[in-house]
PDB file of C-alpha atoms in Angstrom:
ATOM      1  CA  MET A   2      96.491 170.447 112.655  1.00  0.00           C
ATOM      2  CA  LYS A   3      95.563 168.911 109.332  1.00  0.00           C
ATOM      3  CA  ARG A   4      98.599 166.592 109.416  1.00  0.00           C
ATOM      4  CA  THR A   5      97.709 165.511 112.946  1.00  0.00           C
ATOM      5  CA  LEU A   6      94.181 164.720 111.874  1.00  0.00           C
ATOM      6  CA  VAL A   7      95.384 162.749 108.847  1.00  0.00           C
ATOM      7  CA  PHE A   8      97.928 160.909 110.980  1.00  0.00           C
ATOM      8  CA  CYS A   9      95.239 160.018 113.528  1.00  0.00           C
ATOM      9  CA  MET A  10      92.906 158.829 110.800  1.00  0.00           C
ATOM     10  CA  VAL A  11      95.669 156.664 109.296  1.00  0.00           C
ATOM     11  CA  MET A  12      96.429 155.166 112.704  1.00  0.00           C
ATOM     12  CA  VAL A  13      92.771 154.417 113.379  1.00  0.00           C
ATOM     13  CA  LEU A  14      92.436 152.774 109.943  1.00  0.00           C
ATOM     14  CA  ALA A  15      95.589 150.767 110.587  1.00  0.00           C
ATOM     15  CA  MET A  16      94.249 149.598 113.952  1.00  0.00           C
ATOM     16  CA  PHE A  17      90.895 148.801 112.391  1.00  0.00           C
ATOM     17  CA  PHE A  18      92.480 146.726 109.604  1.00  0.00           C
ATOM     18  CA  ALA A  19      94.775 144.987 112.059  1.00  0.00           C
ATOM     19  CA  SER A  20      91.764 144.162 114.300  1.00  0.00           C
ATOM     20  CA  ALA A  21      89.714 142.964 111.379  1.00  0.00           C
ATOM     21  CA  SER A  22      92.553 140.835 110.107  1.00  0.00           C
ATOM     22  CA  GLU A  23      93.040 139.309 113.524  1.00  0.00           C
ATOM     23  CA  ALA A  24      89.330 138.662 113.928  1.00  0.00           C
ATOM     24  CA  ARG A  25      89.238 136.923 110.536  1.00  0.00           C
ATOM     25  CA  ARG A  26      92.208 134.781 111.625  1.00  0.00           C
ATOM     26  CA  MET A  27      90.544 133.789 114.872  1.00  0.00           C
ATOM     27  CA  ARG A  28      88.643 130.569 114.328  1.00  0.00           C
ATOM     28  CA  GLY A  29      87.441 128.442 117.179  1.00  0.00           C
ATOM     29  CA  PRO A  30      87.497 129.005 120.923  1.00  0.00           C
ATOM     30  CA  HIS A  31      91.284 129.008 121.269  1.00  0.00           C
ATOM     31  CA  GLY A  32      92.455 131.046 118.356  1.00  0.00           C
ATOM     32  CA  PRO A  33      93.805 130.282 114.917  1.00  0.00           C
ATOM     33  CA  VAL A  34      95.080 126.783 115.661  1.00  0.00           C
ATOM     34  CA  ASP A  35      92.327 125.351 117.782  1.00  0.00           C
ATOM     35  CA  GLU A  36      93.298 121.747 117.041  1.00  0.00           C
ATOM     36  CA  MET A  37      96.632 122.357 118.770  1.00  0.00           C
ATOM     37  CA  GLY A  38      94.961 123.768 121.873  1.00  0.00           C
ATOM     38  CA  GLY A  39      96.935 126.972 121.603  1.00  0.00           C
ATOM     39  CA  CYS A  40      98.574 129.372 119.271  1.00  0.00           C
ATOM     40  CA  VAL A  41     101.346 127.260 117.753  1.00  0.00           C
ATOM     41  CA  ASP A  42     101.793 128.527 114.219  1.00  0.00           C
ATOM     42  CA  LYS A  43     100.302 126.057 111.754  1.00  0.00           C
ATOM     43  CA  ARG A  44     102.903 127.061 109.215  1.00  0.00           C
ATOM     44  CA  VAL A  45     105.675 125.785 111.467  1.00  0.00           C
ATOM     45  CA  LEU A  46     103.940 122.450 111.779  1.00  0.00           C
ATOM     46  CA  LYS A  47     103.297 122.264 108.010  1.00  0.00           C
ATOM     47  CA  ASN A  48     106.911 123.113 107.354  1.00  0.00           C
ATOM     48  CA  LEU A  49     108.064 120.469 109.824  1.00  0.00           C
ATOM     49  CA  GLU A  50     105.948 117.918 107.959  1.00  0.00           C
ATOM     50  CA  LYS A  51     107.780 118.789 104.753  1.00  0.00           C
ATOM     51  CA  LEU A  52     111.200 118.084 106.306  1.00  0.00           C
ATOM     52  CA  ASP A  53     111.099 114.310 105.968  1.00  0.00           C
ATOM     53  CA  LEU A  54     111.373 113.770 109.715  1.00  0.00           C
ATOM     54  CA  SER A  55     112.220 110.334 111.083  1.00  0.00           C
ATOM     55  CA  ASP A  56     109.665 108.614 113.355  1.00  0.00           C
ATOM     56  CA  ALA A  57     111.937 109.369 116.330  1.00  0.00           C
ATOM     57  CA  GLN A  58     112.062 113.072 115.439  1.00  0.00           C
ATOM     58  CA  LYS A  59     108.279 113.200 115.042  1.00  0.00           C
ATOM     59  CA  HIS A  60     107.875 111.580 118.449  1.00  0.00           C
ATOM     60  CA  ASP A  61     110.367 113.951 120.107  1.00  0.00           C
ATOM     61  CA  ILE A  62     108.600 116.981 118.614  1.00  0.00           C
ATOM     62  CA  ALA A  63     105.231 115.598 119.773  1.00  0.00           C
ATOM     63  CA  VAL A  64     106.649 115.343 123.285  1.00  0.00           C
ATOM     64  CA  ILE A  65     107.804 118.984 123.156  1.00  0.00           C
ATOM     65  CA  LEU A  66     104.373 120.130 121.884  1.00  0.00           C
ATOM     66  CA  LYS A  67     102.601 118.101 124.562  1.00  0.00           C
ATOM     67  CA  ARG A  68     104.802 119.480 127.312  1.00  0.00           C
ATOM     68  CA  HIS A  69     103.900 123.076 126.334  1.00  0.00           C
ATOM     69  CA  ARG A  70     100.323 122.556 125.161  1.00  0.00           C
ATOM     70  CA  GLU A  71      98.483 123.746 128.302  1.00  0.00           C
ATOM     71  CA  GLU A  72     100.690 126.804 128.733  1.00  0.00           C
ATOM     72  CA  LEU A  73     100.220 127.656 125.050  1.00  0.00           C
ATOM     73  CA  LYS A  74      96.470 127.464 125.422  1.00  0.00           C
ATOM     74  CA  ASN A  75      96.489 129.646 128.544  1.00  0.00           C
ATOM     75  CA  VAL A  76      98.765 132.316 127.074  1.00  0.00           C
ATOM     76  CA  SER A  77      96.843 132.241 123.789  1.00  0.00           C
ATOM     77  CA  ASP A  78      93.521 132.749 125.614  1.00  0.00           C
ATOM     78  CA  ARG A  79      94.908 135.646 127.597  1.00  0.00           C
ATOM     79  CA  LEU A  80      96.418 137.232 124.489  1.00  0.00           C
ATOM     80  CA  ARG A  81      93.171 136.875 122.567  1.00  0.00           C
ATOM     81  CA  GLU A  82      91.220 138.516 125.407  1.00  0.00           C
ATOM     82  CA  ALA A  83      93.742 141.352 125.627  1.00  0.00           C
ATOM     83  CA  ARG A  84      93.478 141.913 121.821  1.00  0.00           C
ATOM     84  CA  MET A  85      89.697 141.963 122.076  1.00  0.00           C
ATOM     85  CA  GLN A  86      89.873 144.505 124.920  1.00  0.00           C
ATOM     86  CA  LEU A  87      92.216 146.712 122.919  1.00  0.00           C
ATOM     87  CA  GLY A  88      89.808 146.548 119.990  1.00  0.00           C
ATOM     88  CA  LYS A  89      86.947 147.589 122.260  1.00  0.00           C
ATOM     89  CA  GLU A  90      88.953 150.563 123.532  1.00  0.00           C
ATOM     90  CA  VAL A  91      89.923 151.623 120.031  1.00  0.00           C
ATOM     91  CA  ARG A  92      86.324 151.435 118.820  1.00  0.00           C
ATOM     92  CA  ALA A  93      84.794 153.027 121.909  1.00  0.00           C
ATOM     93  CA  ASP A  94      82.451 155.976 121.369  1.00  0.00           C
ATOM     94  CA  GLU A  95      84.694 158.272 123.412  1.00  0.00           C
ATOM     95  CA  PHE A  96      88.422 158.459 122.698  1.00  0.00           C
ATOM     96  CA  ASN A  97      90.397 157.595 125.866  1.00  0.00           C
ATOM     97  CA  ALA A  98      94.130 157.457 125.290  1.00  0.00           C
ATOM     98  CA  ASP A  99      94.846 156.185 128.780  1.00  0.00           C
ATOM     99  CA  ALA A 100      92.463 153.254 128.378  1.00  0.00           C
ATOM    100  CA  ILE A 101      93.939 152.413 124.970  1.00  0.00           C
ATOM    101  CA  ARG A 102      97.467 152.567 126.365  1.00  0.00           C
ATOM    102  CA  ALA A 103      96.512 150.334 129.309  1.00  0.00           C
ATOM    103  CA  ALA A 104      94.852 147.794 126.992  1.00  0.00           C
ATOM    104  CA  PHE A 105      97.836 147.887 124.645  1.00  0.00           C
ATOM    105  CA  ARG A 106     100.282 147.328 127.534  1.00  0.00           C
ATOM    106  CA  GLN A 107      98.229 144.350 128.679  1.00  0.00           C
ATOM    107  CA  MET A 108      98.237 142.914 125.144  1.00  0.00           C
ATOM    108  CA  ALA A 109     101.952 143.544 124.821  1.00  0.00           C
ATOM    109  CA  GLU A 110     102.645 141.710 128.059  1.00  0.00           C
ATOM    110  CA  HIS A 111     100.724 138.657 126.925  1.00  0.00           C
ATOM    111  CA  GLY A 112     102.257 138.922 123.450  1.00  0.00           C
ATOM    112  CA  GLU A 113     105.713 138.941 125.037  1.00  0.00           C
ATOM    113  CA  GLN A 114     104.840 135.766 126.956  1.00  0.00           C
ATOM    114  CA  MET A 115     103.665 134.122 123.741  1.00  0.00           C
ATOM    115  CA  VAL A 116     106.780 135.107 121.806  1.00  0.00           C
ATOM    116  CA  LEU A 117     109.062 133.795 124.547  1.00  0.00           C
ATOM    117  CA  LEU A 118     107.134 130.553 124.813  1.00  0.00           C
ATOM    118  CA  ARG A 119     107.103 129.956 121.084  1.00  0.00           C
ATOM    119  CA  ALA A 120     110.785 130.892 120.736  1.00  0.00           C
ATOM    120  CA  GLY A 121     111.679 128.461 123.513  1.00  0.00           C
ATOM    121  CA  MET A 122     109.651 125.711 121.871  1.00  0.00           C
ATOM    122  CA  LEU A 123     111.225 126.414 118.480  1.00  0.00           C
ATOM    123  CA  HIS A 124     114.656 126.226 120.089  1.00  0.00           C
ATOM    124  CA  GLU A 125     113.778 122.847 121.584  1.00  0.00           C
ATOM    125  CA  ILE A 126     112.399 121.615 118.245  1.00  0.00           C
ATOM    126  CA  LYS A 127     115.537 122.747 116.379  1.00  0.00           C
ATOM    127  CA  GLY A 128     117.515 120.599 118.833  1.00  0.00           C
ATOM    128  CA  VAL A 129     115.718 117.544 117.388  1.00  0.00           C
ATOM    129  CA  LEU A 130     116.437 118.477 113.761  1.00  0.00           C
ATOM    130  CA  THR A 131     119.533 117.872 111.655  1.00  0.00           C
ATOM    131  CA  PRO A 132     121.516 120.938 110.497  1.00  0.00           C
ATOM    132  CA  GLU A 133     120.090 120.471 106.981  1.00  0.00           C
ATOM    133  CA  GLN A 134     116.519 120.406 108.331  1.00  0.00           C
ATOM    134  CA  VAL A 135     117.146 123.569 110.349  1.00  0.00           C
ATOM    135  CA  ASP A 136     118.452 125.318 107.200  1.00  0.00           C
ATOM    136  CA  ALA A 137     115.403 124.185 105.261  1.00  0.00           C
ATOM    137  CA  LEU A 138     113.114 125.540 108.006  1.00  0.00           C
ATOM    138  CA  ARG A 139     114.941 128.896 107.954  1.00  0.00           C
ATOM    139  CA  SER A 140     114.590 129.191 104.171  1.00  0.00           C
ATOM    140  CA  LYS A 141     110.828 128.613 104.460  1.00  0.00           C
ATOM    141  CA  LYS A 142     110.671 131.337 107.142  1.00  0.00           C
ATOM    142  CA  LYS A 143     112.304 133.793 104.737  1.00  0.00           C
ATOM    143  CA  ASP A 144     109.561 133.073 102.190  1.00  0.00           C
ATOM    144  CA  VAL A 145     106.857 133.706 104.808  1.00  0.00           C
ATOM    145  CA  THR A 146     108.548 136.953 105.911  1.00  0.00           C
ATOM    146  CA  GLU A 147     108.643 138.223 102.314  1.00  0.00           C
ATOM    147  CA  ARG A 148     104.969 137.416 101.768  1.00  0.00           C
ATOM    148  CA  GLY A 149     104.099 139.245 104.994  1.00  0.00           C
ATOM    149  CA  ARG A 150     106.092 142.287 103.868  1.00  0.00           C
ATOM    150  CA  LYS A 151     104.232 142.338 100.528  1.00  0.00           C
ATOM    151  CA  ARG A 152     100.912 142.115 102.391  1.00  0.00           C
ATOM    152  CA  MET A 153     101.860 145.102 104.566  1.00  0.00           C
ATOM    153  CA  ASP A 154     102.955 147.077 101.517  1.00  0.00           C
ATOM    154  CA  ARG A 155      99.555 146.434  99.896  1.00  0.00           C
ATOM    155  CA  GLY A 156      97.858 147.751 103.054  1.00  0.00           C
ATOM    156  CA  PHE A 157      99.905 150.927 103.019  1.00  0.00           C
ATOM    157  CA  SER A 158      99.333 151.441  99.315  1.00  0.00           C
ATOM    158  CA  ALA A 159      95.587 151.260 100.040  1.00  0.00           C
ATOM    159  CA  ILE A 160      96.031 153.980 102.673  1.00  0.00           C
ATOM    160  CA  ASP A 161      98.096 156.061 100.208  1.00  0.00           C
ATOM    161  CA  ARG A 162      95.350 155.696  97.571  1.00  0.00           C
ATOM    162  CA  TRP A 163      92.752 156.838 100.111  1.00  0.00           C
ATOM    163  CA  ILE A 164      94.858 159.891 101.041  1.00  0.00           C
ATOM    164  CA  ASP A 165      95.492 160.685  97.369  1.00  0.00           C
ATOM    165  CA  THR A 166      91.811 160.384  96.513  1.00  0.00           C
ATOM    166  CA  TYR A 167      90.225 162.168  99.466  1.00  0.00           C
ATOM    167  CA  GLY A 168      93.014 164.199 101.018  1.00  0.00           C
ATOM    168  CA  LYS A 169      93.112 166.957  98.426  1.00  0.00           C
TER     169      LYS A 169
END
């Protein structure tokens, strides 16, 4: 029973921190990258700018972004709303597992649409790049992944400290 309670508390804390992190990231009416009109990752664009693209490559990438801009905005808006609904269900006064599951499924569906859209766009963008530029982009992604892993580890170490301090 005690383990179940601790596990539930850890999960609630993890959901809270994830929601708070997402809320902090959300700036503007359309999410973290409002100037793009959708949820294209700013890091990808910044990394593309560092690749010494030719004018023709920049134009081709702009065409790809423009072609997907409206769909990105729509999917981003739906995903943001689904995340907000999940947060409301998690923070509700009464615990309702079915409502949380339903909200999570809705968020997962929109998240899947976003991942597929972004992956398709990235595939199109890679078609514009030289093999060397693709390799450079991949190496930058590895750096970002490692930083994300370290951030997660810090979050779990905070949970471990809480358990060690108050779980005795």
